[in-house]
Amino acid sequence: MRSLFAFLALACAPCVASALMSIRMNEPVNSLPVNYGISGPFSVTVLDGGRPKAGVLVDFSSGSCPGFTGPNIGALTDANGRASSPSMGGVSSQPGTCEATAWLSSDPTVSATFRIVIYRGADVMITPFSVESYFGETFEIPVQITDRLGRTLGGNTISVVPDGVDSEVITEGLLFKTDSEGRYTIRGKNRSNTPGSYRLRLNFNSENNSPPHVIQMTQKVRPPSPPPSGGNGSGTVAIASASGAVTRVRAYQEHPNAPPCSISNARRIEPGSSSNPDIAALPADVRQVGFAVAFEIDCRPNATPPIVRIELPEDLPARGSIYTYGNTFLTETKFWKPFYTRVIDRRTLETTMIDGQGADTNASPFPDGIIRVFAAFGVGKTFHDMWWGGPEQNGWGLSYAQHGTAIFGALFVYDDTGAPTWHLVQGADGFFAPTSRRGAGLRYLPTGSPYFAYDPARFAVGPDIGTVSLEEFGAGGMSQLTISALEGQVFKPIFTVPVMRHEFGRPGSATYPDVSDMWWAGPSQNGWGLAIHQRDSVLFSVWYTYDAAGNRTWFAMPDGTWTAPDTYAGRVYRTRSSAWLTGSYDASQFKATDVGSFELRFAGDNVTFTYDVEGHRGSHVLSRLSF
């Protein structure tokens, strides 16, 4: 398929002096963003009787393109009859089209005219937006530039800008040119050994004045496996309690040629006791499991961060985590904080530890070669809950599910028309000071297909458009929800509202399993799910999905009844209310309409979700979402 910007070569005007001479455009021209742009160089071939003509002077002009430099610039054709203009650059205040021209200096009637199309940055799309990669792995990101009608924009440049700490994700270069179909494959290498999400910003034709397009690169976690025998080696210690319970700590390098790690000074500790007065007691809201330990890891001379596996003597409850003691770059005060943890099973945790960062008690930018760790295990006061703005803000809410230190959430609010919509939130629980906690995540606006005729191929998470940050200030203090939008390369707060945990439910005489979590139907139904929260015997659930037009929508299931020890059923409501982000929320406009029924039948870590909503019936087997 020819590019939208395939040049329009005009026939050479006949003339006596050069009746056989002609100019042929060689490639599509660039499209230009509004307010900034560099176009070209544009290449032509001069033919004489159908054969390339060398040594011919060709002039180039920006013609009718207002504000663009480079008129009457000459270039001689080479042995292949090719001549290229210098780059034309300038400023244009309006989108649209303009014309540039190439002609023979000896005969201006022999010419070719081509069009330059000027776009707003917001009119351009670069896809896709995500890629996954392991540490040390090379990756390829095929991208394509189109306008918002899907027409390809060929012959354009893409500049790649690593985002802050994400500079560890490197590419082969920082400037690329697409082919005639607007395609290019960006190649790079993931040099980060820290799990998480990383960002590469792509600018269209190096434009800095429009919102950049973002590639989200996710650091994949390799499946856990015992360290290889021989060659690599590993440091392993067993730390016993007074009762004989044993916690095993193993440190090893993932790479087979790395020298072995060693563990020394491993021991049981009692935070806050007279025997360990230099280690503060765990926070009052952390329920400790087992006993705390201390150890030192030395993997020198290899600088690659070691993987540490910890095997506990008893099960760690759901949402449990490793807590480490030390300071951060933001404060010299040492305190207990949750640490990023991969949960292998209830008794086995795994994490990556970096010298001078995170779990190291000496968190400074100057590594000393040894990682000194104070670690405890338990469940603290997490962000896992349903949050809302209180009775005066009734009708919207924020659902956070937390696994260890990872957060997956959904913000259930209303668009400009008052229709229900939701924002996806994915991030982590971070401790930035002993008296404040923040659970922050990137904000996405997915698209999908109707819940009653779901097609996972139509699901797209889309680029992140900002952040959602939930911060608690000390015990009994105010909590605050902040929404930020991506402006240029900066996240800027656009909305702040006080929030609180939503207290619902009623004590029941029966005991029910803890089913509070994010639930989904697996890859075959990727893109929608249930946020279930539990208080006593009451479940408060929100179904986040898509309406008949494929727009994000949600249904509330705020109450129900246990009809059997494993079955919970109730009514489904569609809501409408005041626009949420565009002004002062007016809870008086909130309205809930009964649109059907639901049933949840639990079986271990699975639940069968059956619904009869708006005349549509369906049933799906859901499981806890792993993140």
XYZ file of C-alpha atoms in Angstrom:
627
model
C 0.000 0.000 0.000
C 1.371 3.424 -0.934
C 1.922 5.898 1.880
C -0.495 8.733 2.473
C 2.430 11.007 1.751
C 3.563 9.408 -1.502
C 4.847 12.299 -3.541
C 3.007 13.710 -6.514
C 5.553 13.950 -9.307
C 4.523 16.411 -11.994
C 5.369 15.922 -15.619
C 8.306 17.886 -16.863
C 7.265 20.833 -18.968
C 8.611 20.477 -22.516
C 11.205 22.981 -23.556
C 13.727 23.390 -26.357
C 16.907 23.479 -24.233
C 16.109 20.306 -22.271
C 13.363 18.468 -24.074
C 14.524 15.116 -22.716
C 15.311 16.276 -19.164
C 13.027 15.383 -16.235
C 13.034 15.332 -12.443
C 11.780 12.343 -10.509
C 11.041 12.459 -6.804
C 12.795 9.586 -5.022
C 10.936 9.100 -1.755
C 7.927 10.215 0.247
C 8.262 13.547 1.984
C 8.039 14.096 5.718
C 4.944 15.244 7.498
C 5.561 18.019 9.991
C 4.161 18.701 13.464
C 2.649 22.074 14.191
C 4.987 24.638 15.827
C 8.118 22.635 15.235
C 9.635 20.559 12.485
C 12.535 19.646 10.264
C 11.608 18.406 6.828
C 13.912 16.591 4.459
C 16.387 16.299 3.018
C 14.289 15.636 -0.063
C 15.922 13.656 -2.831
C 15.315 13.810 -6.584
C 16.855 12.127 -9.622
C 17.502 14.058 -12.816
C 17.052 12.034 -15.983
C 18.243 12.869 -19.486
C 16.570 10.669 -22.054
C 15.638 8.278 -19.255
C 19.234 8.009 -17.976
C 20.629 9.572 -14.780
C 22.386 12.873 -15.446
C 25.375 13.888 -13.275
C 26.586 17.437 -12.550
C 23.204 19.137 -12.972
C 22.331 21.953 -10.581
C 18.945 21.485 -8.914
C 17.268 24.206 -6.848
C 14.897 23.498 -3.957
C 12.359 25.861 -2.453
C 9.976 25.628 0.506
C 7.485 27.355 -1.784
C 4.134 28.024 -0.110
C 5.098 26.613 3.289
C 4.852 29.686 5.537
C 7.656 30.250 7.974
C 9.928 27.574 6.496
C 13.502 28.373 5.556
C 15.516 27.054 2.663
C 14.306 28.829 -0.542
C 16.430 28.635 -3.666
C 18.956 26.167 -2.264
C 20.984 24.463 -4.967
C 22.607 21.028 -5.094
C 24.512 19.193 -7.859
C 23.422 15.730 -8.934
C 25.906 12.913 -8.297
C 26.980 10.115 -10.659
C 23.565 8.488 -10.181
C 21.741 11.690 -11.029
C 20.671 12.209 -7.421
C 20.492 15.560 -5.666
C 19.317 16.179 -2.117
C 18.125 19.371 -0.532
C 19.437 20.524 2.829
C 16.860 20.120 5.592
C 14.068 22.662 5.587
C 12.919 23.803 8.986
C 10.711 26.417 10.515
C 7.515 27.180 12.388
C 3.955 26.786 11.193
C 1.012 28.027 13.227
C -1.699 25.973 11.513
C -2.092 22.375 10.418
C -2.727 21.746 6.759
C -0.738 21.289 3.563
C 1.813 23.343 1.687
C 4.005 22.806 -1.395
C 7.743 22.623 -1.945
C 9.438 22.515 -5.343
C 12.569 21.196 -7.027
C 13.621 22.485 -10.504
C 16.547 22.605 -12.871
C 18.586 25.740 -12.279
C 19.184 25.968 -16.035
C 15.512 25.560 -16.880
C 12.923 26.297 -14.125
C 10.165 24.833 -16.306
C 11.589 21.364 -15.607
C 10.326 20.849 -12.074
C 8.558 18.635 -9.602
C 6.239 19.815 -6.853
C 5.565 17.838 -3.705
C 3.345 18.343 -0.723
C 4.202 18.667 2.937
C 1.403 17.774 5.361
C 1.498 19.557 8.705
C -0.007 17.729 11.685
C -0.773 18.545 15.245
C 1.061 16.234 17.609
C -2.307 15.146 19.012
C -3.323 13.931 15.524
C -0.483 11.416 15.371
C -0.431 7.927 16.848
C 2.544 5.655 17.441
C 1.785 1.998 18.160
C 2.295 -0.302 19.984
C 2.848 0.948 23.490
C 4.241 -1.999 25.437
C 6.916 -4.654 25.381
C 8.285 -7.162 27.885
C 11.923 -7.994 28.457
C 14.201 -9.844 30.861
C 17.269 -8.268 32.431
C 20.187 -8.317 29.978
C 17.926 -9.278 27.089
C 17.830 -7.507 23.743
C 14.375 -6.518 22.598
C 12.640 -5.281 19.482
C 9.760 -2.818 19.427
C 8.016 -2.615 16.034
C 6.298 0.764 15.775
C 4.172 2.428 13.151
C 3.133 6.058 12.785
C -0.417 6.771 11.658
C -2.884 9.585 11.901
C -6.004 9.067 13.978
C -7.865 7.772 10.920
C -5.334 4.972 10.615
C -3.568 6.390 7.548
C 0.154 5.656 7.619
C 2.676 8.495 7.877
C 5.837 7.367 6.086
C 9.293 8.902 5.893
C 9.156 10.520 9.332
C 11.578 10.573 12.209
C 11.056 9.213 15.735
C 13.237 10.409 18.577
C 13.572 8.091 21.596
C 13.950 9.654 25.033
C 14.575 7.365 28.054
C 12.506 8.530 31.014
C 14.626 9.343 34.062
C 15.886 6.206 35.792
C 14.623 4.271 32.807
C 17.797 5.311 30.988
C 18.970 1.819 31.962
C 16.776 0.662 29.088
C 18.954 1.548 26.110
C 18.320 1.550 22.374
C 20.627 1.370 19.384
C 20.154 5.054 18.727
C 18.030 8.046 19.625
C 16.731 9.040 16.170
C 15.034 6.782 13.625
C 13.352 7.269 10.257
C 10.294 5.256 9.256
C 9.776 3.590 5.890
C 7.071 4.501 3.390
C 4.498 2.681 5.533
C 5.482 4.574 8.669
C 7.183 1.510 10.183
C 10.418 1.066 12.083
C 11.698 -1.532 14.519
C 13.433 -0.026 17.548
C 16.073 -2.336 18.957
C 17.648 -2.092 22.377
C 18.842 -3.854 25.487
C 17.386 -4.014 28.988
C 20.216 -3.208 31.378
C 18.019 -2.846 34.462
C 18.000 -5.642 37.026
C 15.176 -4.130 39.075
C 11.686 -5.562 38.485
C 9.057 -3.049 37.487
C 7.882 -0.973 34.553
C 10.105 1.276 32.481
C 9.270 3.954 29.969
C 10.607 5.114 26.623
C 9.167 8.315 25.246
C 8.774 8.666 21.490
C 8.551 12.094 19.906
C 7.149 12.561 16.421
C 9.712 14.317 14.168
C 11.590 15.352 17.345
C 8.650 17.497 18.399
C 8.808 18.482 22.042
C 5.692 20.627 22.181
C 3.035 17.917 22.035
C 2.335 15.087 24.481
C 4.944 12.383 23.827
C 3.990 8.846 22.971
C 5.136 6.354 25.572
C 6.274 2.745 25.315
C 5.750 0.863 28.546
C 8.444 -1.795 28.970
C 7.732 -4.321 31.720
C 10.621 -6.036 33.474
C 9.716 -9.721 33.311
C 10.541 -11.913 36.279
C 12.143 -15.189 35.341
C 10.438 -18.289 36.762
C 12.074 -19.160 40.068
C 14.531 -22.013 40.000
C 17.143 -23.294 42.403
C 20.586 -21.852 41.774
C 22.640 -24.072 39.453
C 24.867 -26.642 41.094
C 28.595 -26.084 40.736
C 30.143 -23.203 38.814
C 27.914 -20.451 40.184
C 27.646 -21.625 43.754
C 25.425 -20.043 46.374
C 25.498 -18.815 49.895
C 22.966 -20.546 52.129
C 22.388 -20.257 55.867
C 19.826 -21.661 58.300
C 18.774 -19.343 61.131
C 17.019 -21.060 64.015
C 14.721 -19.638 66.675
C 14.706 -20.679 70.318
C 11.893 -23.128 69.545
C 13.868 -24.737 66.739
C 11.968 -23.170 63.829
C 14.334 -22.512 60.930
C 14.404 -19.698 58.373
C 16.688 -20.428 55.428
C 18.319 -17.627 53.442
C 20.004 -18.286 50.133
C 21.788 -15.727 47.947
C 22.908 -16.490 44.408
C 23.663 -14.948 41.028
C 21.394 -15.676 38.105
C 24.266 -15.710 35.626
C 26.207 -18.977 35.381
C 29.643 -17.343 35.079
C 29.243 -15.131 38.142
C 31.347 -15.954 41.216
C 29.475 -17.387 44.217
C 27.866 -15.208 46.860
C 28.621 -15.670 50.538
C 26.429 -14.980 53.564
C 27.945 -14.048 56.895
C 26.864 -12.787 60.319
C 23.457 -14.472 59.943
C 21.442 -14.449 63.142
C 18.021 -14.077 64.714
C 17.187 -10.583 65.984
C 14.556 -9.066 68.254
C 13.751 -5.535 66.982
C 13.341 -2.973 69.742
C 14.611 -5.263 72.495
C 17.487 -4.677 74.898
C 19.538 -7.164 72.894
C 19.020 -5.104 69.703
C 18.552 -1.499 70.878
C 19.826 -0.081 67.565
C 16.950 -1.689 65.636
C 13.531 -0.095 66.155
C 10.512 -2.241 66.924
C 8.196 -3.038 64.042
C 5.345 -0.534 63.571
C 2.311 -1.246 65.700
C 0.172 -1.914 62.616
C 2.479 -4.700 61.344
C 1.552 -8.211 62.443
C 4.818 -10.096 62.520
C 5.027 -13.685 61.308
C 7.849 -15.884 62.560
C 11.024 -14.130 63.701
C 13.225 -11.369 62.324
C 16.711 -12.096 60.935
C 19.908 -10.275 60.045
C 22.541 -11.281 57.499
C 25.224 -9.869 55.207
C 25.686 -10.762 51.539
C 28.945 -10.467 49.626
C 28.927 -11.231 45.895
C 32.130 -9.420 44.962
C 33.828 -8.967 42.574
C 30.680 -9.351 40.463
C 28.561 -6.182 40.606
C 25.290 -7.795 39.517
C 22.668 -7.604 42.312
C 22.110 -11.008 43.926
C 18.816 -12.860 44.100
C 17.837 -13.707 47.670
C 15.429 -16.548 48.458
C 13.965 -16.823 51.955
C 12.156 -19.945 53.172
C 9.982 -19.377 56.250
C 9.059 -21.954 58.890
C 5.349 -21.104 58.642
C 2.872 -19.785 56.099
C 2.879 -16.070 55.391
C -0.703 -14.719 55.258
C -2.116 -13.225 52.082
C -0.691 -9.792 51.316
C 2.305 -10.556 53.533
C 5.694 -9.127 52.672
C 9.326 -8.806 53.664
C 9.976 -5.754 55.828
C 13.506 -4.354 55.850
C 15.063 -1.843 58.218
C 17.093 1.106 56.994
C 17.002 4.589 55.548
C 16.223 5.866 52.057
C 17.753 8.498 49.813
C 15.096 10.917 51.087
C 15.796 10.574 54.795
C 18.626 9.589 57.085
C 16.148 8.212 59.611
C 16.005 4.417 59.651
C 12.631 2.705 59.795
C 10.863 -0.510 58.782
C 9.427 -0.546 55.258
C 7.958 -3.236 52.981
C 10.334 -4.467 50.298
C 9.528 -5.671 46.789
C 8.819 -9.402 47.058
C 8.082 -12.203 44.630
C 5.896 -14.731 46.424
C 6.888 -18.213 45.266
C 4.494 -19.843 47.703
C 3.217 -19.015 51.189
C 6.533 -20.061 52.739
C 9.007 -19.032 50.050
C 9.814 -15.457 49.100
C 12.314 -14.186 46.574
C 13.688 -10.741 45.866
C 16.611 -8.902 44.301
C 18.808 -6.828 46.608
C 21.121 -4.018 45.475
C 24.185 -2.764 47.287
C 23.484 0.690 48.750
C 19.770 0.628 47.967
C 16.475 -0.691 49.238
C 17.114 -3.456 51.752
C 20.716 -2.434 52.475
C 20.807 -0.744 55.898
C 23.357 1.678 54.498
C 21.202 3.122 51.703
C 23.553 5.612 50.116
C 24.772 6.210 46.566
C 28.180 4.777 47.533
C 28.091 0.963 47.532
C 30.586 -0.709 49.864
C 30.450 -4.200 48.362
C 28.397 -5.794 51.143
C 24.621 -5.750 51.563
C 23.649 -5.662 55.241
C 20.043 -6.685 55.823
C 17.640 -6.597 58.765
C 14.491 -8.450 57.659
C 11.172 -9.253 59.287
C 8.070 -10.878 57.835
C 4.477 -9.954 58.328
C 1.360 -8.160 57.216
C 1.040 -4.440 57.783
C -1.638 -1.869 57.227
C -1.912 -2.053 53.455
C -3.774 0.060 50.915
C -5.885 -3.004 50.087
C -9.409 -1.621 50.465
C -12.283 0.270 48.919
C -11.761 4.032 49.303
C -14.249 6.862 48.875
C -14.765 10.538 49.601
C -17.369 9.993 52.320
C -21.133 10.607 52.321
C -20.740 14.031 50.707
C -18.938 12.381 47.782
C -21.181 9.308 47.554
C -21.250 7.505 44.224
C -17.588 7.019 43.259
C -14.674 5.086 44.730
C -11.165 3.730 44.383
C -10.516 -0.004 44.669
C -6.977 -1.044 45.613
C -5.836 -4.658 45.728
C -2.372 -5.175 47.175
C -0.090 -8.203 46.878
C 3.077 -7.708 48.886
C 4.178 -4.255 47.752
C 2.461 -4.326 44.345
C -0.817 -2.498 43.788
C -3.512 -3.080 41.164
C -6.507 -0.818 41.301
C -9.405 0.819 39.527
C -10.840 4.297 39.959
C -14.638 4.136 39.496
C -15.869 7.595 38.515
C -17.954 9.448 35.870
C -17.146 11.086 32.544
C -18.205 14.538 31.355
C -21.711 13.251 30.554
C -22.178 11.598 33.953
C -21.800 8.070 32.554
C -19.802 5.573 34.652
C -16.201 5.070 33.562
C -13.037 3.687 35.161
C -9.308 4.284 35.158
C -6.855 1.423 35.587
C -4.125 1.934 38.217
C -0.968 -0.153 38.484
C 1.924 0.609 40.790
C 3.487 -0.025 44.183
C 3.179 0.771 47.873
C 6.097 3.007 48.814
C 7.403 4.212 52.179
C 9.006 7.634 51.791
C 9.176 8.617 55.455
C 8.320 6.986 58.786
C 5.141 9.059 59.120
C 3.699 8.855 55.617
C 2.862 6.185 53.096
C 2.001 6.463 49.448
C 0.459 3.909 47.140
C 0.998 5.280 43.659
C 0.470 3.870 40.191
C 0.330 4.787 36.535
C -3.121 5.590 35.156
C -4.478 3.965 31.979
C -7.737 4.236 30.015
C -8.285 0.818 28.386
C -10.666 0.077 25.528
C -12.544 -3.171 24.944
C -15.745 -4.754 23.663
C -19.259 -5.323 25.108
C -19.385 -7.491 28.227
C -22.078 -9.701 26.662
C -20.058 -10.306 23.448
C -16.497 -9.929 24.686
C -13.609 -10.134 22.224
C -10.174 -10.037 23.942
C -8.553 -9.142 20.615
C -10.227 -5.735 20.896
C -8.767 -5.049 24.336
C -6.019 -2.406 24.476
C -4.644 -1.030 27.704
C -3.413 2.130 25.934
C -0.641 4.476 27.062
C -0.414 5.744 30.605
C -1.890 9.232 30.808
C -0.856 10.132 34.337
C -0.779 8.799 37.868
C -3.038 8.044 40.817
C -1.462 8.611 44.222
C -3.051 7.687 47.542
C -1.198 8.981 50.588
C -1.812 8.383 54.280
C -0.341 10.808 56.795
C 0.404 9.013 60.060
C -1.950 7.146 62.356
C -5.456 8.593 62.306
C -4.429 11.345 59.885
C -6.107 12.451 56.700
C -5.704 10.429 53.533
C -5.444 12.169 50.194
C -6.093 11.046 46.629
C -4.178 12.935 43.925
C -4.722 12.575 40.187
C -1.907 13.692 37.889
C -1.859 14.103 34.121
C 1.083 13.718 31.797
C 2.020 17.130 30.401
C 5.035 16.974 28.132
C 7.426 14.802 30.109
C 6.128 15.775 33.559
C 3.283 14.413 35.694
C 1.366 17.429 36.989
C -1.340 17.190 39.708
C -4.748 18.174 38.342
C -7.108 16.992 41.088
C -6.849 16.335 44.827
C -9.570 15.096 47.170
C -9.579 13.778 50.771
C -10.570 10.110 51.007
C -11.188 7.448 53.636
C -11.604 3.700 53.776
C -15.184 2.727 52.981
C -16.672 1.181 56.115
C -19.482 -1.144 55.159
C -20.763 -4.530 56.283
C -22.331 -6.036 59.342
C -20.998 -8.626 61.805
C -22.153 -12.149 61.062
C -22.192 -15.245 63.197
C -20.736 -17.432 60.436
C -17.094 -17.344 59.373
C -16.408 -16.861 55.679
C -13.128 -17.122 53.739
C -11.203 -13.977 52.819
C -12.160 -13.402 49.170
C -11.147 -9.740 48.977
C -9.050 -9.343 45.810
C -9.003 -8.525 42.102
C -10.481 -11.431 40.116
C -10.283 -12.104 36.368
C -11.198 -14.797 33.815
C -7.674 -15.299 32.485
C -6.036 -14.373 29.147
C -9.056 -15.511 27.147
C -11.058 -12.687 28.774
C -8.237 -10.229 29.424
C -9.327 -6.650 30.045
C -12.162 -6.863 32.578
C -12.702 -8.240 36.072
C -14.267 -7.999 39.516
C -12.962 -5.933 42.404
C -14.260 -7.691 45.522
C -13.902 -6.204 49.014
C -15.050 -7.839 52.228
C -16.216 -6.595 55.624
C -17.367 -9.239 58.047
C -19.996 -11.209 56.143
C -20.648 -8.549 53.462
C -19.016 -8.333 50.044
C -18.822 -5.033 48.168
C -18.001 -5.781 44.524
C -17.565 -3.667 41.405
C -17.592 -5.178 37.924
C -15.341 -3.181 35.614
C -16.080 -3.938 31.960
C -17.305 -2.329 28.689
C -20.720 -1.291 27.361
C -22.377 -2.015 24.014
C -20.195 0.609 22.314
C -16.978 -0.766 23.818
C -16.613 2.139 26.250
C -15.443 1.564 29.806
C -18.327 1.125 32.230
C -18.904 -0.462 35.621
C -21.655 -2.067 37.651
C -21.936 -1.893 41.434
C -22.785 -4.957 43.558
C -22.693 -3.357 47.020
C -24.494 -6.011 49.043
C -25.865 -9.518 49.000
C -26.569 -12.660 50.986
C -24.690 -15.892 51.601
C -27.192 -18.400 50.249
C -24.784 -21.248 51.060
C -21.380 -21.463 52.785
C -19.694 -21.004 49.394
C -22.271 -18.917 47.511
C -23.007 -15.188 47.652
C -25.793 -13.550 45.606
C -27.283 -10.097 45.204
C -28.431 -7.326 42.901
C -26.507 -5.433 40.204
C -26.803 -1.648 39.803
C -25.889 0.736 37.011
C -25.064 4.220 38.285
C -24.953 7.750 36.921
C -23.778 10.924 38.586
C -21.957 14.203 38.252
C -18.809 14.525 36.153
C -15.836 13.790 38.401
C -12.631 15.304 37.011
C -14.024 18.369 35.284
C -15.472 20.255 38.202
C -16.917 20.082 41.673
C -18.552 16.692 42.158
C -22.266 16.922 42.942
C -23.398 13.823 44.836
C -27.040 14.931 44.570
C -26.929 13.782 40.916
C -25.982 10.239 41.927
C -28.568 7.668 40.875
C -28.402 3.864 41.051
C -30.711 1.698 38.924
C -31.297 -1.998 39.566
C -30.401 -3.783 36.285
C -30.156 -7.444 37.289
C -28.676 -10.065 39.573
C -25.380 -11.843 40.241
C -24.106 -14.968 41.976
C -20.573 -15.778 43.183
C -19.804 -19.445 43.907
C -16.370 -19.795 45.531
C -14.112 -22.856 45.311
C -10.662 -22.190 46.736
C -8.889 -19.605 44.588
C -11.606 -19.766 41.910
C -15.074 -18.285 41.764
C -17.867 -18.834 39.244
C -19.402 -15.442 38.423
C -22.923 -15.686 36.993
C -24.942 -12.652 35.959
C -28.310 -11.692 34.499
C -27.930 -8.013 33.598
C -29.888 -5.796 31.179
C -31.286 -8.855 29.441
C -27.880 -10.509 29.019
C -26.894 -13.706 30.815
C -23.422 -15.127 31.257
C -21.134 -17.171 33.463
C -17.345 -17.104 33.847
C -14.864 -18.878 36.097
C -12.599 -16.253 37.668
C -9.371 -16.577 39.623
C -7.355 -14.203 41.747
C -5.379 -11.832 39.521
C -1.657 -12.411 39.957
C 0.425 -9.223 39.890
